[in-house]
Amino acid sequence: MHQANAQRGNICKKDNGLFPHDQYCDYYYECQNGNAKEVACPNGLAFAGKAKGLIQNCDYPHRVGCPGNDGSTMGQAPIGTDNCPWLYGVFAHQTSCTRYWQCWNGTATIQQCPFSLLYNDVIHSCDWPDNVPDCQKHPICKDEPNGHIPIEKSCGRFWLCVGGYPRLQRCPAGLAFSPTGLRCELAQNVPGCEPPPTTPATEDDDDSKLANQIQADAPPRSRPNARPQGQFRPQNGK
């Protein structure tokens, strides 16, 4: 950082305030009494305005329009860590179309796109599969990039392919995935997934249920030596 003469460089539009850098998105000027000081955003972020953005007046470059139409670009050199090309930012996953990395001060946290969406590195956000043509195709979805794929020897689970990438799904209770209909159906209608027959109740079971019912309906037993209501213990021999 260095001091700059506000009048000579016409940097400070006012005597006090924060103003964009004339060349770089990730720097800005802090003016006090007409004197400008160059300030750097956290690595990977760009100037958003006073009290705006994620941290220290700065935000993700794509949110503030950097690179800009005026030719402004990022001026700092990237500081990379594991899965983070810059200390701050949102970046594509190396092998997955449905996940991405969110980096905060060099720490990468894996994020998952909502159902049926894929990560679009152009807009740094999750998007419809049709807008992400460069997403790699997984072998499971090579023949059906958007559809349902049965899992061999599994009744309740199946693959849902979205943009060529599979997601494991499960049918609701009582249903099984039909490899012909490619949807969840009643288990008894899917060959090989029929539920086992129920065992009919035996006569002994019925007798036991009746005995339990009789016991439940019986009036409660009175406790021995229970004192009837309204009877009082005599006091002082009276």
PDB file of N, CA and C in Angstrom, residues 2 6 8 16 27 37 56 60 86 91 115 133 138 176 195 203 217 220 226 237:
ATOM      1  N   HIS A   2       0.359   2.298  -0.592  1.00  0.00           N
ATOM      2  CA  HIS A   2       1.126   3.524  -0.635  1.00  0.00           C
ATOM      3  C   HIS A   2       0.178   4.705  -0.596  1.00  0.00           C
ATOM      4  N   ALA A   6      -4.496  13.036  -3.752  1.00  0.00           N
ATOM      5  CA  ALA A   6      -5.853  13.005  -4.273  1.00  0.00           C
ATOM      6  C   ALA A   6      -6.051  13.999  -5.396  1.00  0.00           C
ATOM      7  N   ARG A   8      -3.749  15.412  -7.415  1.00  0.00           N
ATOM      8  CA  ARG A   8      -2.945  15.125  -8.599  1.00  0.00           C
ATOM      9  C   ARG A   8      -3.500  13.926  -9.358  1.00  0.00           C
ATOM     10  N   ASN A  16     -13.471  12.368   2.065  1.00  0.00           N
ATOM     11  CA  ASN A  16     -13.510  11.159   2.886  1.00  0.00           C
ATOM     12  C   ASN A  16     -14.432  10.128   2.234  1.00  0.00           C
ATOM     13  N   TYR A  27      -8.420  -3.976  -5.375  1.00  0.00           N
ATOM     14  CA  TYR A  27      -7.893  -2.870  -4.576  1.00  0.00           C
ATOM     15  C   TYR A  27      -8.928  -1.752  -4.565  1.00  0.00           C
ATOM     16  N   LYS A  37      -5.343   6.330   0.368  1.00  0.00           N
ATOM     17  CA  LYS A  37      -4.514   5.177   0.717  1.00  0.00           C
ATOM     18  C   LYS A  37      -5.043   3.963  -0.034  1.00  0.00           C
ATOM     19  N   GLN A  56     -14.778  -6.916   4.725  1.00  0.00           N
ATOM     20  CA  GLN A  56     -13.865  -5.797   4.481  1.00  0.00           C
ATOM     21  C   GLN A  56     -14.186  -5.052   3.189  1.00  0.00           C
ATOM     22  N   TYR A  60     -17.291 -11.509  -3.874  1.00  0.00           N
ATOM     23  CA  TYR A  60     -16.818 -12.340  -4.971  1.00  0.00           C
ATOM     24  C   TYR A  60     -16.738 -11.498  -6.252  1.00  0.00           C
ATOM     25  N   TRP A  86      -7.740 -19.487  -4.957  1.00  0.00           N
ATOM     26  CA  TRP A  86      -7.574 -18.244  -4.202  1.00  0.00           C
ATOM     27  C   TRP A  86      -8.019 -18.508  -2.767  1.00  0.00           C
ATOM     28  N   PHE A  91     -15.484 -22.341  -6.370  1.00  0.00           N
ATOM     29  CA  PHE A  91     -14.734 -22.995  -7.438  1.00  0.00           C
ATOM     30  C   PHE A  91     -15.313 -24.372  -7.751  1.00  0.00           C
ATOM     31  N   PHE A 115     -31.331 -30.520  -5.714  1.00  0.00           N
ATOM     32  CA  PHE A 115     -31.785 -31.631  -6.560  1.00  0.00           C
ATOM     33  C   PHE A 115     -31.965 -31.193  -8.013  1.00  0.00           C
ATOM     34  N   PRO A 133     -23.074 -27.688 -20.502  1.00  0.00           N
ATOM     35  CA  PRO A 133     -22.769 -28.716 -21.507  1.00  0.00           C
ATOM     36  C   PRO A 133     -21.429 -29.398 -21.303  1.00  0.00           C
ATOM     37  N   HIS A 138     -20.861 -39.573 -16.474  1.00  0.00           N
ATOM     38  CA  HIS A 138     -20.471 -40.715 -15.654  1.00  0.00           C
ATOM     39  C   HIS A 138     -20.809 -42.004 -16.404  1.00  0.00           C
ATOM     40  N   ALA A 176     -41.378 -50.550  -4.973  1.00  0.00           N
ATOM     41  CA  ALA A 176     -40.130 -51.074  -5.526  1.00  0.00           C
ATOM     42  C   ALA A 176     -39.926 -50.465  -6.906  1.00  0.00           C
ATOM     43  N   PRO A 195     -43.494 -58.717  -1.583  1.00  0.00           N
ATOM     44  CA  PRO A 195     -43.313 -58.870  -0.134  1.00  0.00           C
ATOM     45  C   PRO A 195     -43.650 -60.291   0.296  1.00  0.00           C
ATOM     46  N   GLU A 203     -54.856 -70.583  16.320  1.00  0.00           N
ATOM     47  CA  GLU A 203     -55.902 -70.591  17.342  1.00  0.00           C
ATOM     48  C   GLU A 203     -55.340 -70.203  18.698  1.00  0.00           C
ATOM     49  N   ASP A 217     -60.363 -55.765  30.348  1.00  0.00           N
ATOM     50  CA  ASP A 217     -61.707 -55.267  30.632  1.00  0.00           C
ATOM     51  C   ASP A 217     -62.137 -55.507  32.067  1.00  0.00           C
ATOM     52  N   PRO A 220     -60.728 -53.070  38.247  1.00  0.00           N
ATOM     53  CA  PRO A 220     -59.513 -53.105  39.076  1.00  0.00           C
ATOM     54  C   PRO A 220     -59.793 -53.718  40.435  1.00  0.00           C
ATOM     55  N   ALA A 226     -57.896 -51.448  52.556  1.00  0.00           N
ATOM     56  CA  ALA A 226     -58.086 -50.068  52.101  1.00  0.00           C
ATOM     57  C   ALA A 226     -59.152 -49.410  52.949  1.00  0.00           C
ATOM     58  N   GLY A 237     -59.514 -40.808  71.742  1.00  0.00           N
ATOM     59  CA  GLY A 237     -60.460 -41.760  72.297  1.00  0.00           C
ATOM     60  C   GLY A 237     -61.883 -41.499  71.923  1.00  0.00           C
TER      61      GLY A 237
END
